[in-house]
Structures are given as structure tokens and as C-alpha cells.
mmCIF file with all atom_site columns, C-alpha atoms and ligand atoms in Angstrom:
data_model
loop_
_atom_site.group_PDB
_atom_site.id
_atom_site.type_symbol
_atom_site.label_atom_id
_atom_site.label_alt_id
_atom_site.label_comp_id
_atom_site.label_asym_id
_atom_site.label_entity_id
_atom_site.label_seq_id
_atom_site.pdbx_PDB_ins_code
_atom_site.Cartn_x
_atom_site.Cartn_y
_atom_site.Cartn_z
_atom_site.occupancy
_atom_site.B_iso_or_equiv
_atom_site.pdbx_formal_charge
_atom_site.auth_seq_id
_atom_site.auth_comp_id
_atom_site.auth_asym_id
_atom_site.auth_atom_id
_atom_site.pdbx_PDB_model_num
ATOM   1   C  CA  . MET R 1 1   ? 0.366  0.099  -0.076  1.00 93.00 ? 15  MET R CA  1
ATOM   2   C  CA  . LYS R 1 2   ? 1.536  2.967  -0.780  1.00 94.00 ? 16  LYS R CA  1
ATOM   3   C  CA  . ILE R 1 3   ? 0.327  6.700  1.147   1.00 95.00 ? 17  ILE R CA  1
ATOM   4   C  CA  . ALA R 1 4   ? 1.151  10.007 -0.310  1.00 94.00 ? 18  ALA R CA  1
ATOM   5   C  CA  . VAL R 1 5   ? 0.080  13.553 2.184   1.00 95.00 ? 19  VAL R CA  1
ATOM   6   C  CA  . VAL R 1 6   ? -0.583 16.494 0.324   1.00 93.00 ? 20  VAL R CA  1
ATOM   7   C  CA  . GLY R 1 7   ? -2.345 19.281 1.020   1.00 93.00 ? 21  GLY R CA  1
ATOM   8   C  CA  . LYS R 1 8   ? -2.219 23.268 2.043   1.00 93.00 ? 22  LYS R CA  1
ATOM   9   C  CA  . GLY R 1 9   ? 0.744  24.534 4.418   1.00 93.00 ? 23  GLY R CA  1
ATOM   10  C  CA  . GLY R 1 10  ? 0.329  24.474 7.648   1.00 95.00 ? 24  GLY R CA  1
ATOM   11  C  CA  . SER R 1 11  ? -2.933 22.263 7.537   1.00 96.00 ? 25  SER R CA  1
ATOM   12  C  CA  . GLY R 1 12  ? -1.491 18.866 9.019   1.00 96.00 ? 26  GLY R CA  1
ATOM   13  C  CA  . LYS R 1 13  ? 0.603  16.567 6.722   1.00 96.00 ? 27  LYS R CA  1
ATOM   14  C  CA  . THR R 1 14  ? 3.036  16.237 8.234   1.00 97.00 ? 28  THR R CA  1
ATOM   15  C  CA  . THR R 1 15  ? 2.088  14.771 11.211  1.00 97.00 ? 29  THR R CA  1
ATOM   16  C  CA  . THR R 1 16  ? -0.779 13.381 9.671   1.00 98.00 ? 30  THR R CA  1
ATOM   17  C  CA  . SER R 1 17  ? 2.339  11.514 8.027   1.00 98.00 ? 31  SER R CA  1
ATOM   18  C  CA  . ALA R 1 18  ? 3.642  10.802 11.831  1.00 98.00 ? 32  ALA R CA  1
ATOM   19  C  CA  . VAL R 1 19  ? 0.755  9.622  13.515  1.00 98.00 ? 33  VAL R CA  1
ATOM   20  C  CA  . LEU R 1 20  ? 0.105  7.009  10.123  1.00 98.00 ? 34  LEU R CA  1
ATOM   21  C  CA  . ALA R 1 21  ? 3.533  5.910  9.663   1.00 98.00 ? 35  ALA R CA  1
ATOM   22  C  CA  . ARG R 1 22  ? 4.341  4.877  13.831  1.00 98.00 ? 36  ARG R CA  1
ATOM   23  C  CA  . THR R 1 23  ? 0.430  3.580  13.678  1.00 98.00 ? 37  THR R CA  1
ATOM   24  C  CA  . MET R 1 24  ? 0.746  1.219  10.215  1.00 98.00 ? 38  MET R CA  1
ATOM   25  C  CA  . ALA R 1 25  ? 4.618  0.051  12.027  1.00 98.00 ? 39  ALA R CA  1
ATOM   26  C  CA  . ARG R 1 26  ? 2.999  -0.768 15.137  1.00 98.00 ? 40  ARG R CA  1
ATOM   27  C  CA  . ARG R 1 27  ? 0.543  -2.767 13.826  1.00 98.00 ? 41  ARG R CA  1
ATOM   28  C  CA  . GLY R 1 28  ? 3.590  -4.994 12.112  1.00 97.00 ? 42  GLY R CA  1
ATOM   29  C  CA  . ARG R 1 29  ? 3.327  -3.580 8.769   1.00 97.00 ? 43  ARG R CA  1
ATOM   30  C  CA  . ALA R 1 30  ? 6.867  -3.203 7.161   1.00 97.00 ? 44  ALA R CA  1
ATOM   31  C  CA  . THR R 1 31  ? 7.110  0.637  6.718   1.00 98.00 ? 45  THR R CA  1
ATOM   32  C  CA  . LEU R 1 32  ? 8.815  2.979  4.768   1.00 98.00 ? 46  LEU R CA  1
ATOM   33  C  CA  . ALA R 1 33  ? 7.788  6.748  5.221   1.00 98.00 ? 47  ALA R CA  1
ATOM   34  C  CA  . LEU R 1 34  ? 9.855  9.061  3.025   1.00 96.00 ? 48  LEU R CA  1
ATOM   35  C  CA  . ASP R 1 35  ? 10.026 12.966 3.214   1.00 96.00 ? 49  ASP R CA  1
ATOM   36  C  CA  . CYS R 1 36  ? 9.999  14.531 -0.340  1.00 92.00 ? 50  CYS R CA  1
ATOM   37  C  CA  . ASP R 1 37  ? 8.924  17.494 1.396   1.00 91.00 ? 51  ASP R CA  1
ATOM   38  C  CA  . SER R 1 38  ? 10.841 21.383 0.787   1.00 86.00 ? 52  SER R CA  1
ATOM   39  C  CA  . ASN R 1 39  ? 10.665 21.810 4.710   1.00 87.00 ? 53  ASN R CA  1
ATOM   40  C  CA  . PRO R 1 40  ? 11.597 18.613 5.553   1.00 93.00 ? 54  PRO R CA  1
ATOM   41  C  CA  . ASN R 1 41  ? 10.270 18.051 9.441   1.00 95.00 ? 55  ASN R CA  1
ATOM   42  C  CA  . LEU R 1 42  ? 8.693  14.811 9.233   1.00 97.00 ? 56  LEU R CA  1
ATOM   43  C  CA  . GLY R 1 43  ? 12.678 12.971 11.271  1.00 97.00 ? 57  GLY R CA  1
ATOM   44  C  CA  . ILE R 1 44  ? 11.529 15.322 14.399  1.00 97.00 ? 58  ILE R CA  1
ATOM   45  C  CA  . SER R 1 45  ? 7.275  14.714 13.930  1.00 98.00 ? 59  SER R CA  1
ATOM   46  C  CA  . LEU R 1 46  ? 8.211  10.998 14.300  1.00 98.00 ? 60  LEU R CA  1
ATOM   47  C  CA  . GLY R 1 47  ? 10.563 11.031 16.992  1.00 97.00 ? 61  GLY R CA  1
ATOM   48  C  CA  . LEU R 1 48  ? 14.192 11.313 16.043  1.00 97.00 ? 62  LEU R CA  1
ATOM   49  C  CA  . GLY R 1 49  ? 15.404 14.476 17.028  1.00 96.00 ? 63  GLY R CA  1
ATOM   50  C  CA  . GLU R 1 50  ? 17.276 17.437 15.619  1.00 97.00 ? 64  GLU R CA  1
ATOM   51  C  CA  . GLU R 1 51  ? 20.803 16.306 14.888  1.00 97.00 ? 65  GLU R CA  1
ATOM   52  C  CA  . VAL R 1 52  ? 19.464 12.544 12.992  1.00 97.00 ? 66  VAL R CA  1
ATOM   53  C  CA  . THR R 1 53  ? 16.616 14.880 10.987  1.00 97.00 ? 67  THR R CA  1
ATOM   54  C  CA  . GLU R 1 54  ? 19.613 17.911 9.850   1.00 96.00 ? 68  GLU R CA  1
ATOM   55  C  CA  . ARG R 1 55  ? 21.803 15.210 8.912   1.00 97.00 ? 69  ARG R CA  1
ATOM   56  C  CA  . LEU R 1 56  ? 18.935 13.263 6.556   1.00 96.00 ? 70  LEU R CA  1
ATOM   57  C  CA  . VAL R 1 57  ? 17.847 16.882 5.475   1.00 95.00 ? 71  VAL R CA  1
ATOM   58  C  CA  . ALA R 1 58  ? 21.763 17.761 4.294   1.00 96.00 ? 72  ALA R CA  1
ATOM   59  C  CA  . LEU R 1 59  ? 22.422 14.640 2.921   1.00 95.00 ? 73  LEU R CA  1
ATOM   60  C  CA  . ARG R 1 60  ? 19.365 15.091 0.549   1.00 93.00 ? 74  ARG R CA  1
ATOM   61  C  CA  . ASP R 1 61  ? 20.587 19.042 -0.297  1.00 92.00 ? 75  ASP R CA  1
ATOM   62  C  CA  . ALA R 1 62  ? 23.632 17.310 -1.426  1.00 94.00 ? 76  ALA R CA  1
ATOM   63  C  CA  . VAL R 1 63  ? 21.896 15.795 -3.175  1.00 90.00 ? 77  VAL R CA  1
ATOM   64  C  CA  . ASP R 1 64  ? 20.659 19.186 -5.169  1.00 86.00 ? 78  ASP R CA  1
ATOM   65  C  CA  . THR R 1 65  ? 23.809 20.842 -5.459  1.00 90.00 ? 79  THR R CA  1
ATOM   66  C  CA  . GLY R 1 66  ? 25.299 18.193 -7.109  1.00 90.00 ? 80  GLY R CA  1
ATOM   67  C  CA  . GLU R 1 67  ? 28.012 17.234 -4.596  1.00 95.00 ? 81  GLU R CA  1
ATOM   68  C  CA  . GLU R 1 68  ? 26.478 13.250 -3.546  1.00 92.00 ? 82  GLU R CA  1
ATOM   69  C  CA  . ASP R 1 69  ? 24.839 11.455 -6.532  1.00 90.00 ? 83  ASP R CA  1
ATOM   70  C  CA  . HIS R 1 70  ? 20.632 10.206 -6.304  1.00 86.00 ? 84  HIS R CA  1
ATOM   71  C  CA  . ALA R 1 71  ? 20.743 7.117  -5.321  1.00 89.00 ? 85  ALA R CA  1
ATOM   72  C  CA  . SER R 1 72  ? 20.645 4.126  -8.328  1.00 88.00 ? 86  SER R CA  1
ATOM   73  C  CA  . SER R 1 73  ? 18.159 1.592  -6.850  1.00 89.00 ? 87  SER R CA  1
ATOM   74  C  CA  . PRO R 1 74  ? 14.884 1.813  -4.556  1.00 89.00 ? 88  PRO R CA  1
ATOM   75  C  CA  . ASP R 1 75  ? 17.234 -0.190 -2.277  1.00 94.00 ? 89  ASP R CA  1
ATOM   76  C  CA  . GLU R 1 76  ? 19.952 2.098  -2.063  1.00 94.00 ? 90  GLU R CA  1
ATOM   77  C  CA  . LEU R 1 77  ? 17.982 4.734  -1.748  1.00 93.00 ? 91  LEU R CA  1
ATOM   78  C  CA  . VAL R 1 78  ? 16.352 4.119  1.527   1.00 95.00 ? 92  VAL R CA  1
ATOM   79  C  CA  . ARG R 1 79  ? 20.247 2.528  2.537   1.00 96.00 ? 93  ARG R CA  1
ATOM   80  C  CA  . ARG R 1 80  ? 21.681 5.363  1.925   1.00 95.00 ? 94  ARG R CA  1
ATOM   81  C  CA  . PHE R 1 81  ? 19.327 7.811  2.955   1.00 95.00 ? 95  PHE R CA  1
ATOM   82  C  CA  . GLY R 1 82  ? 17.397 6.170  5.581   1.00 96.00 ? 96  GLY R CA  1
ATOM   83  C  CA  . VAL R 1 83  ? 17.473 5.930  8.969   1.00 98.00 ? 97  VAL R CA  1
ATOM   84  C  CA  . ASP R 1 84  ? 16.111 3.514  11.309  1.00 98.00 ? 98  ASP R CA  1
ATOM   85  C  CA  . ALA R 1 85  ? 12.878 5.420  13.562  1.00 97.00 ? 99  ALA R CA  1
ATOM   86  C  CA  . PRO R 1 86  ? 10.809 4.897  16.237  1.00 96.00 ? 100 PRO R CA  1
ATOM   87  C  CA  . ASP R 1 87  ? 8.326  1.391  16.008  1.00 97.00 ? 101 ASP R CA  1
ATOM   88  C  CA  . GLY R 1 88  ? 10.262 0.074  13.746  1.00 96.00 ? 102 GLY R CA  1
ATOM   89  C  CA  . LEU R 1 89  ? 9.550  1.961  10.597  1.00 97.00 ? 103 LEU R CA  1
ATOM   90  C  CA  . ARG R 1 90  ? 12.183 3.670  8.762   1.00 98.00 ? 104 ARG R CA  1
ATOM   91  C  CA  . LEU R 1 91  ? 12.652 7.298  7.708   1.00 98.00 ? 105 LEU R CA  1
ATOM   92  C  CA  . ALA R 1 92  ? 14.276 8.527  4.213   1.00 97.00 ? 106 ALA R CA  1
ATOM   93  C  CA  . VAL R 1 93  ? 14.470 11.955 3.288   1.00 96.00 ? 107 VAL R CA  1
ATOM   94  C  CA  . VAL R 1 94  ? 14.736 12.384 -0.546  1.00 92.00 ? 108 VAL R CA  1
ATOM   95  C  CA  . THR R 1 95  ? 14.820 14.605 -3.434  1.00 84.00 ? 109 THR R CA  1
ATOM   96  C  CA  . ALA R 1 96  ? 12.390 13.843 -6.700  1.00 72.00 ? 110 ALA R CA  1
ATOM   97  C  CA  . ILE R 1 97  ? 13.985 11.841 -9.812  1.00 69.00 ? 111 ILE R CA  1
ATOM   98  C  CA  . GLN R 1 98  ? 15.256 13.477 -12.050 1.00 67.00 ? 112 GLN R CA  1
ATOM   99  C  CA  . ASN R 1 99  ? 15.716 13.020 -15.876 1.00 69.00 ? 113 ASN R CA  1
ATOM   100 C  CA  . PRO R 1 100 ? 13.494 9.612  -15.149 1.00 70.00 ? 114 PRO R CA  1
ATOM   101 C  CA  . GLN R 1 101 ? 13.841 6.704  -18.102 1.00 71.00 ? 115 GLN R CA  1
ATOM   102 C  CA  . PRO R 1 102 ? 11.380 4.369  -18.646 1.00 79.00 ? 116 PRO R CA  1
ATOM   103 C  CA  . GLY R 1 103 ? 10.970 1.745  -15.866 1.00 72.00 ? 117 GLY R CA  1
ATOM   104 C  CA  . CYS R 1 104 ? 12.334 4.440  -13.653 1.00 60.00 ? 118 CYS R CA  1
ATOM   105 C  CA  . PRO R 1 105 ? 11.439 2.821  -9.620  1.00 57.00 ? 119 PRO R CA  1
HETATM 106 N  N1  . ATP P 2 .   ? -5.305 17.247 13.469  1.00 95.96 ? 222 ATP P N1  1
HETATM 107 C  C1  . ATP P 2 .   ? -4.551 18.631 13.995  1.00 95.96 ? 222 ATP P C1  1
HETATM 108 N  N2  . ATP P 2 .   ? -5.556 19.426 15.137  1.00 95.96 ? 222 ATP P N2  1
HETATM 109 C  C2  . ATP P 2 .   ? -4.874 20.023 15.327  1.00 95.96 ? 222 ATP P C2  1
HETATM 110 N  N3  . ATP P 2 .   ? -3.862 20.707 15.625  1.00 95.96 ? 222 ATP P N3  1
HETATM 111 C  C3  . ATP P 2 .   ? -3.051 19.780 14.939  1.00 95.96 ? 222 ATP P C3  1
HETATM 112 C  C4  . ATP P 2 .   ? -3.679 18.405 13.794  1.00 95.96 ? 222 ATP P C4  1
HETATM 113 N  N4  . ATP P 2 .   ? -2.343 18.567 12.702  1.00 95.96 ? 222 ATP P N4  1
HETATM 114 C  C5  . ATP P 2 .   ? -1.475 18.576 13.027  1.00 95.96 ? 222 ATP P C5  1
HETATM 115 N  N5  . ATP P 2 .   ? -1.489 20.584 14.175  1.00 95.96 ? 222 ATP P N5  1
HETATM 116 C  C6  . ATP P 2 .   ? -1.193 21.439 14.582  1.00 95.96 ? 222 ATP P C6  1
HETATM 117 O  O1  . ATP P 2 .   ? -0.639 22.500 12.979  1.00 95.96 ? 222 ATP P O1  1
HETATM 118 C  C7  . ATP P 2 .   ? 0.695  23.095 12.788  1.00 95.96 ? 222 ATP P C7  1
HETATM 119 C  C8  . ATP P 2 .   ? 0.646  22.042 11.992  1.00 95.96 ? 222 ATP P C8  1
HETATM 120 O  O2  . ATP P 2 .   ? 0.979  20.761 11.310  1.00 95.96 ? 222 ATP P O2  1
HETATM 121 P  P1  . ATP P 2 .   ? 2.078  20.502 9.911   1.00 95.96 ? 222 ATP P P1  1
HETATM 122 O  O3  . ATP P 2 .   ? 3.513  20.838 10.220  1.00 95.96 ? 222 ATP P O3  1
HETATM 123 O  O4  . ATP P 2 .   ? 2.163  18.543 10.803  1.00 95.96 ? 222 ATP P O4  1
HETATM 124 O  O5  . ATP P 2 .   ? 1.452  20.947 9.262   1.00 95.96 ? 222 ATP P O5  1
HETATM 125 P  P2  . ATP P 2 .   ? 2.061  20.461 7.647   1.00 95.96 ? 222 ATP P P2  1
HETATM 126 O  O6  . ATP P 2 .   ? 0.884  20.941 6.981   1.00 95.96 ? 222 ATP P O6  1
HETATM 127 O  O7  . ATP P 2 .   ? 3.072  19.530 7.606   1.00 95.96 ? 222 ATP P O7  1
HETATM 128 O  O8  . ATP P 2 .   ? 2.579  22.239 7.722   1.00 95.96 ? 222 ATP P O8  1
HETATM 129 P  P3  . ATP P 2 .   ? 4.058  22.898 6.641   1.00 95.96 ? 222 ATP P P3  1
HETATM 130 O  O9  . ATP P 2 .   ? 3.116  22.806 5.042   1.00 95.96 ? 222 ATP P O9  1
HETATM 131 O  O10 . ATP P 2 .   ? 4.352  23.460 7.110   1.00 95.96 ? 222 ATP P O10 1
HETATM 132 O  O11 . ATP P 2 .   ? 4.689  21.522 6.088   1.00 95.96 ? 222 ATP P O11 1
HETATM 133 C  C9  . ATP P 2 .   ? 1.393  22.361 13.553  1.00 95.96 ? 222 ATP P C9  1
HETATM 134 O  O12 . ATP P 2 .   ? 1.300  23.660 15.370  1.00 95.96 ? 222 ATP P O12 1
HETATM 135 C  C10 . ATP P 2 .   ? 0.642  21.019 14.980  1.00 95.96 ? 222 ATP P C10 1
HETATM 136 O  O13 . ATP P 2 .   ? 0.818  20.414 15.740  1.00 95.96 ? 222 ATP P O13 1
HETATM 137 MG MG1 . MG  P 3 .   ? 5.280  19.818 7.092   1.00 95.96 ? 223 MG  P MG1 1
#
């Protein structure tokens, strides 16, 4: 199951995403939370703390500036740009896929 949370600024996207992700994980589902917000603070809402969240955001920003390469596979993306989070879920802070090719994951 894939769930996308979108909405206007300040409408509760991050809070809703965190509650959904932790609830799904607690119920035993393998849960991956992807934060692709321009103001990515899902890590804070998930309970990861500022230091870990800022480290993930800095890594994503490095992709945007070209200092880091995009991941070449979904597995690599989850490993390199993610951390384990409370309730057994995993969070990855990600950016847009540039120039997607046919078959792009
Ligand atoms: N169901 C709710 N009831 C009351 N307040 C809420 C609810 N959900 C979120 N909030 C509060 O509303 C504010 C905005 O929530 P949140 O940061 O989740 O929104 P957002 O859509 O992610 O914002 P942004 O567009 O800035 O990323 C926060 O102070 C949050 O605590
Ligand atoms: Mg938000």
C-alpha cells in the first residue's frame, strides 16, 4: 500500500504522516516513510530528534547541489538516505527523480 499525504501549508501533512507511519508500523506492517517536502521535518514528528533529522536533510540537499549522487536503486535510496525510526519503521528524506527513464522505480 502506498499513501501520499498532500495539502496546503500548515494543514497538518507532517503530523498526519507521522501518526499514519507509526500506527502502521506498530500494527506490524513494514513501513517506509519518505519525506520529500521542501521543508522536511517528518523526522522530528516521528521522534527522531533534530540532529538525526538535520543530517538526513543535509544529505538530501547535497544531492540537489550535485555534491552527492542520486541513488541508483530503491534499495540504495532507502539505505543511504534513510534511518531506522521508532516503532520499527524507516524514514528516508528524498528529492525528486530527475530525468526519469522508462522503467524508473
Ligand atoms: N489534527 C490536528 N488538530 C490540531 N492541530 C493540528 C492537527 N494536525 C496538526 N496540527 C498542528 O498544526 C500545525 C501544522 O501542522 P503540520 O506541521 O503537521 O502541518 P504541515 O501541513 O506539515 O505544515 P507545512 O506546510 O509547514 O509543512 C502544527 O502546530 C501541528 O501541531
Ligand atoms: Mg510539514
